[in-house]
């Protein structure tokens, strides 16, 4: 880290250039311009300015005196391949080998706060923006070199980190020796670079992390200070928020555990610090503590409670003559769908190491959002944020769950309690019980009216819970009404891979195939007649072809599809083949096929891995995952209580990229595969059994019960 | 219990540690020997993130008291299979096939796959699945992991270097 900081200062100081540009394209409102410190200002002041809140959503490219190009970003590598893609982009734009490019991610002392890493906007919002910025930087370097060498800019060429005069009369000038100071790239600079951007070539490089990962040398938060710090943990009530009061407490048995350093009450929780992870766990197990239970009755029927407590949150869409269109429809289909609660359950539990003092605190946190972790730590320790440095460590799986959370501030509290560095690794049970958030259960009532020619005339949707998103740009619907209801249930909502579109698309696309069947139309043909975006047409054909759709399947087998539009022009069609065992109720997904139009694929290796993984998330949501809890607490303590996919569940998966819509620009692909996969599997199960499952997941018990009726 | 000095054989080297005898091997490897490639995911034998080879057989280090593997048992961790720049064939295959997302489960997957290929040099897909099924990968790199193991098998020698 010290080296990186020197490098950063080196770039800022007398011998290099720093370029700053707006990265806020992923947000609705652009970042307001800032006043940069003037050239030659004190280096520390520049770093302070660079990492202050005023620089939110800015990207940094630093060209050091030796010609090394370093990007500083607050974004995190989550396994989505962002690091690989950023290296690919910068190396390719500057024609530099890997060794001449550096990437500093997620360190609040060295990186601008360019937002949490969630959703699928990382390649679209960050990597492509860097691609444009790199070219804008090259153009500025040519301008400055022309001035410096007193030659016309047209006489200069950039190649591989050097600028040379075409006629060869002078020695080439390294890009580290062109100038010094800070330069802001304006939106106009980026746009003009975008105007004649060379096409980005996917060289299909292996992940930059590959060697470290396969040798076990990639550093995660838990690997920091191995053998050099204490361990700590908190004993908290297992209840959901709101927090309950500690009624009685006996710490003495815990203090007897060997290797325990300190056991103490902290507010309404118990903190233990010891020399080993095991000692701390044993100490907490020995604590006798009793908490006041929450006041409300523990059990409730989810769907009933959601419906009973509903309040209209907003009218999402209200267009055309809905009642008239319903009356004019040849067929009207009405259905209700209920989705389960789910939780991300990464393999790495919440983990952080903190070395806290009032003067200066450093914390290494497994997080998707280092700046939020810094804010929480500062608040917990009651110190200004400038005194806290969070080194964001790449999570061993985050999936939304590590975009917020308390592990950093809890580790800091433990560290300040004992005045030494403390590592806090959540036990699996604590991870499943404490501060748990859930992907929400959504109840959807959908009605569609169609003509006998197979055209959708009208649709109404009532969403209960969730955001009511995911229906846009799928089908041409002349008359439409959709409303969002919210119900106070007291369960914390989680962001989770697949977005809120998952619940919507499961319901809507299941419904779509039921509507098609109601008029005897084929599922692909019905979609062809109704999709509002022509980009779907080739995808539908390609996906059907990959699946082998149209041939007769043996009994107990079925085919189904789902489509999804997400983010900015991400189109997906997924097809599934399933086999259903009527006696056991077991559903086996035998094939998954996906056709995607997501624009430019930046790195096929990491993109393909990510898309197949996301399709498996869809499979899991359809068949396995169901968070169990009551109004008091989570009922999950271990992976045995929360089924996630295993090797034996994995079908053959094939995907294809079709680039019909603006193929030169990447549009992201992290989440769009999840929702249509859920629907495709549900539709395939219907095709195989003639039964529609209106509640997820389709567990063997549910299937068995339904089929024996 | 009290700390005791035990002698371990790890990645071909003799190491002495002073630990609680019932301390799970996982934490001894990570904190006493600083071999942090072996990961904690559950501590319950349910995720498979912590496997190491004991006398060539993959076991859960989170469930194995350190005293049970002291004195002469041969322990091999991911660090003993290959290093950056000198990968074992299985590691090489995981690299080329991008058989990971976040990479947290990967070292243990490689340990298991290495043992699998030594026992069954040409495994069928079904044999791979059966043997790997106790390993969870939440990033769901499963298809790529299966492909990596198949390609390491096809390239002949999947065995460990150490
Ligand atoms: S940590 Fe050993 S099996 Fe999960
Ligand atoms: S690669 Fe992330 S858990 Fe397997």
PDB file of N, CA and C in Angstrom, chain B residues 40-83:
ATOM      1  N   UNK B  40     -12.174 -20.484   5.217  1.00  0.00           N
ATOM      2  CA  UNK B  40     -13.294 -20.772   6.108  1.00  0.00           C
ATOM      3  C   UNK B  40     -14.596 -20.336   5.437  1.00  0.00           C
ATOM      4  N   UNK B  41     -15.547 -21.268   5.302  1.00  0.00           N
ATOM      5  CA  UNK B  41     -16.853 -20.894   4.760  1.00  0.00           C
ATOM      6  C   UNK B  41     -17.981 -21.220   5.711  1.00  0.00           C
ATOM      7  N   UNK B  42     -17.785 -22.257   6.553  1.00  0.00           N
ATOM      8  CA  UNK B  42     -18.879 -22.633   7.447  1.00  0.00           C
ATOM      9  C   UNK B  42     -18.399 -23.262   8.754  1.00  0.00           C
ATOM     10  N   UNK B  43     -17.266 -23.945   8.721  1.00  0.00           N
ATOM     11  CA  UNK B  43     -16.800 -24.619   9.930  1.00  0.00           C
ATOM     12  C   UNK B  43     -17.620 -25.841  10.294  1.00  0.00           C
ATOM     13  N   UNK B  44     -18.465 -26.299   9.382  1.00  0.00           N
ATOM     14  CA  UNK B  44     -19.406 -27.376   9.690  1.00  0.00           C
ATOM     15  C   UNK B  44     -19.350 -28.530   8.699  1.00  0.00           C
ATOM     16  N   UNK B  45     -18.378 -28.501   7.812  1.00  0.00           N
ATOM     17  CA  UNK B  45     -18.307 -29.572   6.817  1.00  0.00           C
ATOM     18  C   UNK B  45     -19.403 -29.485   5.775  1.00  0.00           C
ATOM     19  N   UNK B  46     -19.953 -28.285   5.542  1.00  0.00           N
ATOM     20  CA  UNK B  46     -21.081 -28.176   4.616  1.00  0.00           C
ATOM     21  C   UNK B  46     -20.799 -27.397   3.336  1.00  0.00           C
ATOM     22  N   UNK B  47     -19.666 -26.696   3.272  1.00  0.00           N
ATOM     23  CA  UNK B  47     -19.433 -25.893   2.070  1.00  0.00           C
ATOM     24  C   UNK B  47     -18.236 -26.380   1.257  1.00  0.00           C
ATOM     25  N   UNK B  48     -17.306 -27.048   1.914  1.00  0.00           N
ATOM     26  CA  UNK B  48     -16.157 -27.595   1.196  1.00  0.00           C
ATOM     27  C   UNK B  48     -15.055 -26.590   0.885  1.00  0.00           C
ATOM     28  N   UNK B  49     -15.081 -25.396   1.487  1.00  0.00           N
ATOM     29  CA  UNK B  49     -14.072 -24.374   1.142  1.00  0.00           C
ATOM     30  C   UNK B  49     -12.715 -24.650   1.780  1.00  0.00           C
ATOM     31  N   UNK B  50     -12.645 -25.629   2.681  1.00  0.00           N
ATOM     32  CA  UNK B  50     -11.473 -25.745   3.561  1.00  0.00           C
ATOM     33  C   UNK B  50     -10.654 -27.005   3.328  1.00  0.00           C
ATOM     34  N   UNK B  51     -10.863 -27.679   2.194  1.00  0.00           N
ATOM     35  CA  UNK B  51     -10.221 -28.986   2.082  1.00  0.00           C
ATOM     36  C   UNK B  51      -8.715 -28.916   1.856  1.00  0.00           C
ATOM     37  N   UNK B  52      -8.031 -29.876   2.458  1.00  0.00           N
ATOM     38  CA  UNK B  52      -6.596 -30.074   2.231  1.00  0.00           C
ATOM     39  C   UNK B  52      -6.404 -31.582   2.046  1.00  0.00           C
ATOM     40  N   UNK B  53      -5.225 -31.954   1.557  1.00  0.00           N
ATOM     41  CA  UNK B  53      -4.950 -33.384   1.404  1.00  0.00           C
ATOM     42  C   UNK B  53      -4.231 -33.893   2.648  1.00  0.00           C
ATOM     43  N   UNK B  54      -4.738 -34.966   3.236  1.00  0.00           N
ATOM     44  CA  UNK B  54      -4.046 -35.640   4.332  1.00  0.00           C
ATOM     45  C   UNK B  54      -3.682 -37.025   3.800  1.00  0.00           C
ATOM     46  N   UNK B  55      -2.409 -37.290   3.722  1.00  0.00           N
ATOM     47  CA  UNK B  55      -1.928 -38.534   3.114  1.00  0.00           C
ATOM     48  C   UNK B  55      -2.632 -38.777   1.772  1.00  0.00           C
ATOM     49  N   UNK B  56      -2.788 -37.699   1.021  1.00  0.00           N
ATOM     50  CA  UNK B  56      -3.348 -37.807  -0.318  1.00  0.00           C
ATOM     51  C   UNK B  56      -4.863 -37.765  -0.389  1.00  0.00           C
ATOM     52  N   UNK B  57      -5.548 -37.825   0.756  1.00  0.00           N
ATOM     53  CA  UNK B  57      -7.014 -37.812   0.724  1.00  0.00           C
ATOM     54  C   UNK B  57      -7.558 -36.454   1.130  1.00  0.00           C
ATOM     55  N   UNK B  58      -8.511 -35.904   0.351  1.00  0.00           N
ATOM     56  CA  UNK B  58      -9.054 -34.594   0.726  1.00  0.00           C
ATOM     57  C   UNK B  58      -9.934 -34.682   1.976  1.00  0.00           C
ATOM     58  N   UNK B  59      -9.682 -33.838   2.940  1.00  0.00           N
ATOM     59  CA  UNK B  59     -10.527 -33.810   4.144  1.00  0.00           C
ATOM     60  C   UNK B  59     -10.855 -32.358   4.475  1.00  0.00           C
ATOM     61  N   UNK B  60     -11.931 -32.202   5.264  1.00  0.00           N
ATOM     62  CA  UNK B  60     -12.313 -30.859   5.718  1.00  0.00           C
ATOM     63  C   UNK B  60     -11.381 -30.428   6.836  1.00  0.00           C
ATOM     64  N   UNK B  61     -10.596 -29.419   6.612  1.00  0.00           N
ATOM     65  CA  UNK B  61      -9.690 -28.990   7.678  1.00  0.00           C
ATOM     66  C   UNK B  61     -10.453 -28.298   8.803  1.00  0.00           C
ATOM     67  N   UNK B  62     -11.669 -27.820   8.533  1.00  0.00           N
ATOM     68  CA  UNK B  62     -12.445 -27.158   9.585  1.00  0.00           C
ATOM     69  C   UNK B  62     -12.983 -28.145  10.609  1.00  0.00           C
ATOM     70  N   UNK B  63     -12.999 -29.427  10.225  1.00  0.00           N
ATOM     71  CA  UNK B  63     -13.594 -30.446  11.091  1.00  0.00           C
ATOM     72  C   UNK B  63     -12.533 -31.369  11.679  1.00  0.00           C
ATOM     73  N   UNK B  64     -11.264 -31.068  11.395  1.00  0.00           N
ATOM     74  CA  UNK B  64     -10.197 -31.976  11.801  1.00  0.00           C
ATOM     75  C   UNK B  64      -9.359 -31.353  12.912  1.00  0.00           C
ATOM     76  N   UNK B  65      -9.402 -31.905  14.122  1.00  0.00           N
ATOM     77  CA  UNK B  65      -8.554 -31.361  15.184  1.00  0.00           C
ATOM     78  C   UNK B  65      -7.082 -31.535  14.820  1.00  0.00           C
ATOM     79  N   UNK B  66      -6.291 -30.540  15.104  1.00  0.00           N
ATOM     80  CA  UNK B  66      -4.908 -30.560  14.627  1.00  0.00           C
ATOM     81  C   UNK B  66      -4.136 -31.759  15.180  1.00  0.00           C
ATOM     82  N   UNK B  67      -4.444 -32.180  16.400  1.00  0.00           N
ATOM     83  CA  UNK B  67      -3.660 -33.293  16.973  1.00  0.00           C
ATOM     84  C   UNK B  67      -3.867 -34.588  16.191  1.00  0.00           C
ATOM     85  N   UNK B  68      -5.003 -34.689  15.491  1.00  0.00           N
ATOM     86  CA  UNK B  68      -5.284 -35.916  14.736  1.00  0.00           C
ATOM     87  C   UNK B  68      -4.375 -36.054  13.510  1.00  0.00           C
ATOM     88  N   UNK B  69      -3.764 -34.972  13.084  1.00  0.00           N
ATOM     89  CA  UNK B  69      -2.930 -35.052  11.882  1.00  0.00           C
ATOM     90  C   UNK B  69      -1.466 -34.722  12.186  1.00  0.00           C
ATOM     91  N   UNK B  70      -1.136 -34.701  13.482  1.00  0.00           N
ATOM     92  CA  UNK B  70       0.257 -34.406  13.852  1.00  0.00           C
ATOM     93  C   UNK B  70       1.110 -35.658  13.691  1.00  0.00           C
ATOM     94  N   UNK B  71       2.399 -35.478  13.822  1.00  0.00           N
ATOM     95  CA  UNK B  71       3.345 -36.590  13.828  1.00  0.00           C
ATOM     96  C   UNK B  71       3.306 -37.455  12.586  1.00  0.00           C
ATOM     97  N   UNK B  72       3.776 -36.897  11.518  1.00  0.00           N
ATOM     98  CA  UNK B  72       4.053 -37.738  10.359  1.00  0.00           C
ATOM     99  C   UNK B  72       2.985 -37.801   9.291  1.00  0.00           C
ATOM    100  N   UNK B  73       1.733 -37.381   9.594  1.00  0.00           N
ATOM    101  CA  UNK B  73       0.752 -37.386   8.496  1.00  0.00           C
ATOM    102  C   UNK B  73       1.159 -36.296   7.503  1.00  0.00           C
ATOM    103  N   UNK B  74       0.963 -36.582   6.215  1.00  0.00           N
ATOM    104  CA  UNK B  74       1.422 -35.681   5.169  1.00  0.00           C
ATOM    105  C   UNK B  74       0.278 -34.719   4.809  1.00  0.00           C
ATOM    106  N   UNK B  75       0.450 -33.453   5.109  1.00  0.00           N
ATOM    107  CA  UNK B  75      -0.596 -32.460   4.823  1.00  0.00           C
ATOM    108  C   UNK B  75      -0.182 -31.660   3.586  1.00  0.00           C
ATOM    109  N   UNK B  76      -1.062 -31.580   2.603  1.00  0.00           N
ATOM    110  CA  UNK B  76      -0.777 -30.745   1.428  1.00  0.00           C
ATOM    111  C   UNK B  76      -1.898 -29.721   1.273  1.00  0.00           C
ATOM    112  N   UNK B  77      -1.506 -28.451   1.215  1.00  0.00           N
ATOM    113  CA  UNK B  77      -2.484 -27.380   1.004  1.00  0.00           C
ATOM    114  C   UNK B  77      -2.324 -26.858  -0.421  1.00  0.00           C
ATOM    115  N   UNK B  78      -3.192 -25.923  -0.787  1.00  0.00           N
ATOM    116  CA  UNK B  78      -3.127 -25.347  -2.142  1.00  0.00           C
ATOM    117  C   UNK B  78      -1.728 -24.783  -2.424  1.00  0.00           C
ATOM    118  N   UNK B  79      -1.105 -24.236  -1.407  1.00  0.00           N
ATOM    119  CA  UNK B  79       0.239 -23.656  -1.594  1.00  0.00           C
ATOM    120  C   UNK B  79       1.252 -24.731  -1.978  1.00  0.00           C
ATOM    121  N   UNK B  80       0.946 -25.997  -1.644  1.00  0.00           N
ATOM    122  CA  UNK B  80       1.864 -27.077  -1.959  1.00  0.00           C
ATOM    123  C   UNK B  80       1.692 -27.639  -3.358  1.00  0.00           C
ATOM    124  N   UNK B  81       0.649 -27.187  -4.052  1.00  0.00           N
ATOM    125  CA  UNK B  81       0.398 -27.748  -5.391  1.00  0.00           C
ATOM    126  C   UNK B  81       1.144 -26.997  -6.482  1.00  0.00           C
ATOM    127  N   UNK B  82       1.264 -25.723  -6.329  1.00  0.00           N
ATOM    128  CA  UNK B  82       1.940 -24.932  -7.358  1.00  0.00           C
ATOM    129  C   UNK B  82       1.951 -23.480  -6.930  1.00  0.00           C
ATOM    130  N   UNK B  83       2.818 -22.706  -7.516  1.00  0.00           N
ATOM    131  CA  UNK B  83       2.912 -21.291  -7.160  1.00  0.00           C
ATOM    132  C   UNK B  83       2.695 -20.461  -8.426  1.00  0.00           C
TER     133      UNK B  83
END
